Coordinates of N, CA, C and O in Angstrom, one line a residue:
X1223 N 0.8 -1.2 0.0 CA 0.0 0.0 0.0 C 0.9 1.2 0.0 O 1.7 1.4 0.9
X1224 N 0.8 2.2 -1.0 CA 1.4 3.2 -1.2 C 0.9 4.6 -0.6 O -0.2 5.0 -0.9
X1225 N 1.6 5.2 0.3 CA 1.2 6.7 0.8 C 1.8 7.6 0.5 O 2.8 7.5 -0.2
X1226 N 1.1 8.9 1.3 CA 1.6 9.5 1.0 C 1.8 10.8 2.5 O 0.7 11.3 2.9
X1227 N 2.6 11.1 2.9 CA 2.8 12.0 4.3 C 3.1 13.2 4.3 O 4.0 13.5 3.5
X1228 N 2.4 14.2 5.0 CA 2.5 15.8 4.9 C 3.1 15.5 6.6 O 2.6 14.8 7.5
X1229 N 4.3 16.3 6.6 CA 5.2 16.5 8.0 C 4.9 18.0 8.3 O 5.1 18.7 7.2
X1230 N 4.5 18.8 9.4 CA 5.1 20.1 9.6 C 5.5 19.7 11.4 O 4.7 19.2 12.2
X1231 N 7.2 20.2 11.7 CA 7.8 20.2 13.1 C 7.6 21.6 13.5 O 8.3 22.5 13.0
X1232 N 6.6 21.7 14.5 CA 6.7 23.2 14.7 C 7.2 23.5 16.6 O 6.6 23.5 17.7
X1233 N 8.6 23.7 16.3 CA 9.6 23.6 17.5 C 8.8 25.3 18.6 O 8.7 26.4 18.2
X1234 N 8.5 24.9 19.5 CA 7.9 26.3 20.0 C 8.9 26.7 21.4 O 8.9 26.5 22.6
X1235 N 9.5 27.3 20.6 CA 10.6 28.3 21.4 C 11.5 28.1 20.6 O 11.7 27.5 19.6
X1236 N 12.4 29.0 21.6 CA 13.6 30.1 20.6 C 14.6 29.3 19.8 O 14.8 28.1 20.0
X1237 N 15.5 30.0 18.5 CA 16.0 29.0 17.8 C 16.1 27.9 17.2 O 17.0 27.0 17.1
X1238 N 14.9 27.9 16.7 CA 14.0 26.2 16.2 C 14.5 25.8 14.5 O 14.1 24.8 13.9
X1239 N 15.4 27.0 13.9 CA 15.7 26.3 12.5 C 16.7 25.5 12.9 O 17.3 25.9 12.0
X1240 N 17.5 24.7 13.4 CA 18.4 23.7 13.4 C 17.9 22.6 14.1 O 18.8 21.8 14.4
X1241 N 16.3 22.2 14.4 CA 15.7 21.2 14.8 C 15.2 20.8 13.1 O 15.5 19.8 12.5
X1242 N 14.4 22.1 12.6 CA 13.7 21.7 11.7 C 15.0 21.6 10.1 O 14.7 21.0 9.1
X1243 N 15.8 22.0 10.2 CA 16.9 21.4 8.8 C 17.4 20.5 9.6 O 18.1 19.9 8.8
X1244 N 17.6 20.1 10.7 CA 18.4 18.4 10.4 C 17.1 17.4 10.3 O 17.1 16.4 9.6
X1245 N 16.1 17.7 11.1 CA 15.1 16.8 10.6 C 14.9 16.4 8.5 O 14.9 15.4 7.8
X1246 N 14.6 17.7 8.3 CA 14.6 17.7 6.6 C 16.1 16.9 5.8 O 15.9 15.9 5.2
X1247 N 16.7 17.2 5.9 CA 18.3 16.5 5.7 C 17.7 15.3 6.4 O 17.3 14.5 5.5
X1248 N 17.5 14.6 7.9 CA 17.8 13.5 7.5 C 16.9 12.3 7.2 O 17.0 11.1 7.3
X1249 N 15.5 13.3 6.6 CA 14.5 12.4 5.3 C 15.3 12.6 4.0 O 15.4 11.7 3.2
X1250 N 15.7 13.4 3.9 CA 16.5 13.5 2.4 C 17.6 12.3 2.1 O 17.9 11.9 0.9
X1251 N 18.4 11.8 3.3 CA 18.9 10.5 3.1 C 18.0 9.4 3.1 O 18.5 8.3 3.0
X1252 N 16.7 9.5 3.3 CA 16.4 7.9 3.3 C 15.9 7.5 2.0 O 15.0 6.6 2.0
X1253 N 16.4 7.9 1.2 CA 15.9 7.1 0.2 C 14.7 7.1 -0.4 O 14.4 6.5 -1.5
X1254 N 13.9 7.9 0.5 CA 12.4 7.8 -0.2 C 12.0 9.0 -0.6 O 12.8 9.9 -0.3
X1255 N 10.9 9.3 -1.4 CA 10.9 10.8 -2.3 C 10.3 11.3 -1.2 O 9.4 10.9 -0.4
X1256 N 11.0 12.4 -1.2 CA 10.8 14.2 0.2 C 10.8 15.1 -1.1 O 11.7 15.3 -2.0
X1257 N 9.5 15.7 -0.8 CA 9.3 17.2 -1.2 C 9.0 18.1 0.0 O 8.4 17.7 1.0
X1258 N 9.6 19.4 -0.3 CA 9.5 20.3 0.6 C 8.7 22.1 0.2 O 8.5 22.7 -0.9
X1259 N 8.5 22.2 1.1 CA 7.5 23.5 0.6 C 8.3 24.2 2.0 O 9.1 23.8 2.9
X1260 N 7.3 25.6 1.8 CA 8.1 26.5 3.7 C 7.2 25.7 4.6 O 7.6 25.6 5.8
X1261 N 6.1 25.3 4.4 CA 5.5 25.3 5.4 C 5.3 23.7 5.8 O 4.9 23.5 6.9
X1262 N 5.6 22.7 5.0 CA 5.4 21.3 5.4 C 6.2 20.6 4.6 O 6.5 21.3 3.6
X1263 N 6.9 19.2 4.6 CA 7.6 17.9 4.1 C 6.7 17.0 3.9 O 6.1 16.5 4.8
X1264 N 6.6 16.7 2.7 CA 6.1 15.5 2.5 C 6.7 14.2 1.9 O 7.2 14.3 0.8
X1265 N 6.7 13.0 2.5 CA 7.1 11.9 2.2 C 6.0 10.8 1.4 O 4.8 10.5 1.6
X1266 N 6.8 10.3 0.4 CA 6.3 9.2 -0.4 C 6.8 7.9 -0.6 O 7.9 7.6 -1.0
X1267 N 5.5 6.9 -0.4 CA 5.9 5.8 -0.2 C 5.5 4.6 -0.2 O 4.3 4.6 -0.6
X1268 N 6.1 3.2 0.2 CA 5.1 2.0 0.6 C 5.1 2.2 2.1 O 6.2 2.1 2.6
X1269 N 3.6 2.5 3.1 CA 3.5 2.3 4.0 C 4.9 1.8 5.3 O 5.3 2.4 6.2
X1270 N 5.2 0.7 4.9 CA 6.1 -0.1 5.3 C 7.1 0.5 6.0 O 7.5 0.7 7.2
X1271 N 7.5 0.8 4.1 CA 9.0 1.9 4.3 C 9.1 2.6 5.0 O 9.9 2.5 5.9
X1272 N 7.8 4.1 4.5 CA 7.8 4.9 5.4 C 7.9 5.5 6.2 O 8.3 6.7 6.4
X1273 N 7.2 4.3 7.2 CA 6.8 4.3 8.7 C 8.3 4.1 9.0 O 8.9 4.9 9.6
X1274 N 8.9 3.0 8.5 CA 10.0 2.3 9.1 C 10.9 3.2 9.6 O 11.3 3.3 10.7
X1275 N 11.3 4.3 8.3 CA 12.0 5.4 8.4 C 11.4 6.8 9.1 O 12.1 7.5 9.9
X1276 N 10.2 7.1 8.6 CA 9.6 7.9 10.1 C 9.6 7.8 11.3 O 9.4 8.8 12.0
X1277 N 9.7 6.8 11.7 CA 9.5 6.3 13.4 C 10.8 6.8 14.0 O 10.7 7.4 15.1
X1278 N 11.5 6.6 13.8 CA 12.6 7.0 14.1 C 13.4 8.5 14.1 O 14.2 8.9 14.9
X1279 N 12.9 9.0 13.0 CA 13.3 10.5 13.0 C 12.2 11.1 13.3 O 12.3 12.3 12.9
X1280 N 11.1 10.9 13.8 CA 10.0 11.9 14.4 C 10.9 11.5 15.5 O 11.9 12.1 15.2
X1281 N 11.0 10.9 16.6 CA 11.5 10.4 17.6 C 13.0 11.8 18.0 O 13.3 12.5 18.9
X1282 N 13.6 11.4 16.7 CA 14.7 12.4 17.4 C 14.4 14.0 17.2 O 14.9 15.0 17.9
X1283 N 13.7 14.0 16.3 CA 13.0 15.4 15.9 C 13.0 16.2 17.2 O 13.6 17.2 17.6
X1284 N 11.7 15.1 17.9 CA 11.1 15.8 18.7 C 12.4 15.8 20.6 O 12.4 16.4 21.7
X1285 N 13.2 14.9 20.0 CA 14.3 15.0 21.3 C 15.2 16.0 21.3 O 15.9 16.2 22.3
X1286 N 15.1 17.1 19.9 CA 16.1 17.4 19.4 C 15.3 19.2 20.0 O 16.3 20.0 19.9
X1287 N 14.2 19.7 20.3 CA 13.7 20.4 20.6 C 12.9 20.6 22.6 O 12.5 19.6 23.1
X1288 N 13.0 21.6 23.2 CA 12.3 21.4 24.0 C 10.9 21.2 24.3 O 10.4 20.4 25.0
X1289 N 10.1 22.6 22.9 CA 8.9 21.8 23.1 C 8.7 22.1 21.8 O 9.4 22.9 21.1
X1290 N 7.6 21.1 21.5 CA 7.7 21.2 20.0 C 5.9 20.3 19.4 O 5.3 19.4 20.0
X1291 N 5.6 20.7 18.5 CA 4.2 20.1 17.9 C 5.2 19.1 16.5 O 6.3 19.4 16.1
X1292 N 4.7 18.2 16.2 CA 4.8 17.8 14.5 C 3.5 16.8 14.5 O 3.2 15.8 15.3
X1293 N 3.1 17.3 13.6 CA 1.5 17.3 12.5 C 2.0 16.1 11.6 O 3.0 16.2 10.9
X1294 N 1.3 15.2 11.5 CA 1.5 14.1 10.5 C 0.1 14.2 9.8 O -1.0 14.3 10.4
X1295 N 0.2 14.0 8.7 CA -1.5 13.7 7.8 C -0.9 12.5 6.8 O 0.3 12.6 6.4
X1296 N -1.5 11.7 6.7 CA -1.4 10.2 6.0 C -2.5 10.1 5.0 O -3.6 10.2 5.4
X1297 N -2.0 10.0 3.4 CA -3.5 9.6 2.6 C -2.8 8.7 1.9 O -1.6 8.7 1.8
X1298 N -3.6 7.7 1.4 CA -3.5 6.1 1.1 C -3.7 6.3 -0.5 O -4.6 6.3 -1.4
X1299 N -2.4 6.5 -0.4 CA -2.0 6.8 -2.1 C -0.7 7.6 -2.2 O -0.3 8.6 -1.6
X1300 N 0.0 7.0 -3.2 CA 1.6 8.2 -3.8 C 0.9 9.4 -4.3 O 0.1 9.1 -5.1
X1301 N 1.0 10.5 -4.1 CA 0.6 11.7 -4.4 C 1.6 12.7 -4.7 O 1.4 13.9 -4.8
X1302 N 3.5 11.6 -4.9 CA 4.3 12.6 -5.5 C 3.7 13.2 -6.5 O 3.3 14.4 -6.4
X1303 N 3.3 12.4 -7.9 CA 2.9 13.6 -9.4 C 2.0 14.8 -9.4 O 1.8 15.6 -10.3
X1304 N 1.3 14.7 -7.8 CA 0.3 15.6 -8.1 C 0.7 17.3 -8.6 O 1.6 18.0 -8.1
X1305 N 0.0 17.6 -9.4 CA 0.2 19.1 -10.2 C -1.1 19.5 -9.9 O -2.0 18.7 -9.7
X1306 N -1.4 20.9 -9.7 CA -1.9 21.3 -9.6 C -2.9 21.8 -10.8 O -2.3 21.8 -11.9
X1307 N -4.1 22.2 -11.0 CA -4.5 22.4 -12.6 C -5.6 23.6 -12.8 O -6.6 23.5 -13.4
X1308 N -5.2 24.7 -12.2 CA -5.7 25.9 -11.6 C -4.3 26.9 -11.9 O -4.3 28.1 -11.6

C-alpha cells in the first residue's frame, strides 16, 4: 500500500531552525521521495518503508527540541505527481 505523508515540526521556542533542517536532511537521506514547501515535508511511499523510516526521526525530531508540535496527515496513495490544474 502506497502513501503518502505531509510533516510540519513546529519547535515552540527560541531557535527552532536547526531542529527543523536536520530533521529535513535526515528524510532526504532515506531514500524515499521528500518534497519540501516552507510550510510542510512531504514523504512518499510503501507504507512499510515509510513508517520504518519515520518512526525513528520523528522520535529524534522531537528529542532534538524542548517543546515542540509535529503534525502528521497520511492519505492512502503516492501523491508525489500531483500538479496542480488551476
Amino acid at each position: 500500500m502506497d502513501i503518502s505523508v505531509e510533516l510540519t515540526l513546529t519547535p515552540i521556542q527560541d531557535d527552532y531552525e536547526p531542529a527543523i533542517i536536520n530533521f529535513i536532511k535526515e528524510l532526504r537521506g532515506s531514500g524515499l521521495t521528500v518534497k519540501e514547501n516552507p510550510l510542510s515535508t512531504q514523504v512518499y511511499g510503501s507504507y512499510d518503508e515509510v513508517m520504518k523510516v519515520l518512526v525513528p526521526h520523528m522520535k529524534s525530531a522531537l528529542e532534538a527540541v524542548d517543546r515542540g508540535l509535529l503534525y502528521m496527515k497520511i492519505v492512502k496513495s503516492d501523491r508525489s505527481d500531483y500538479e496542480p490544474h488551476f
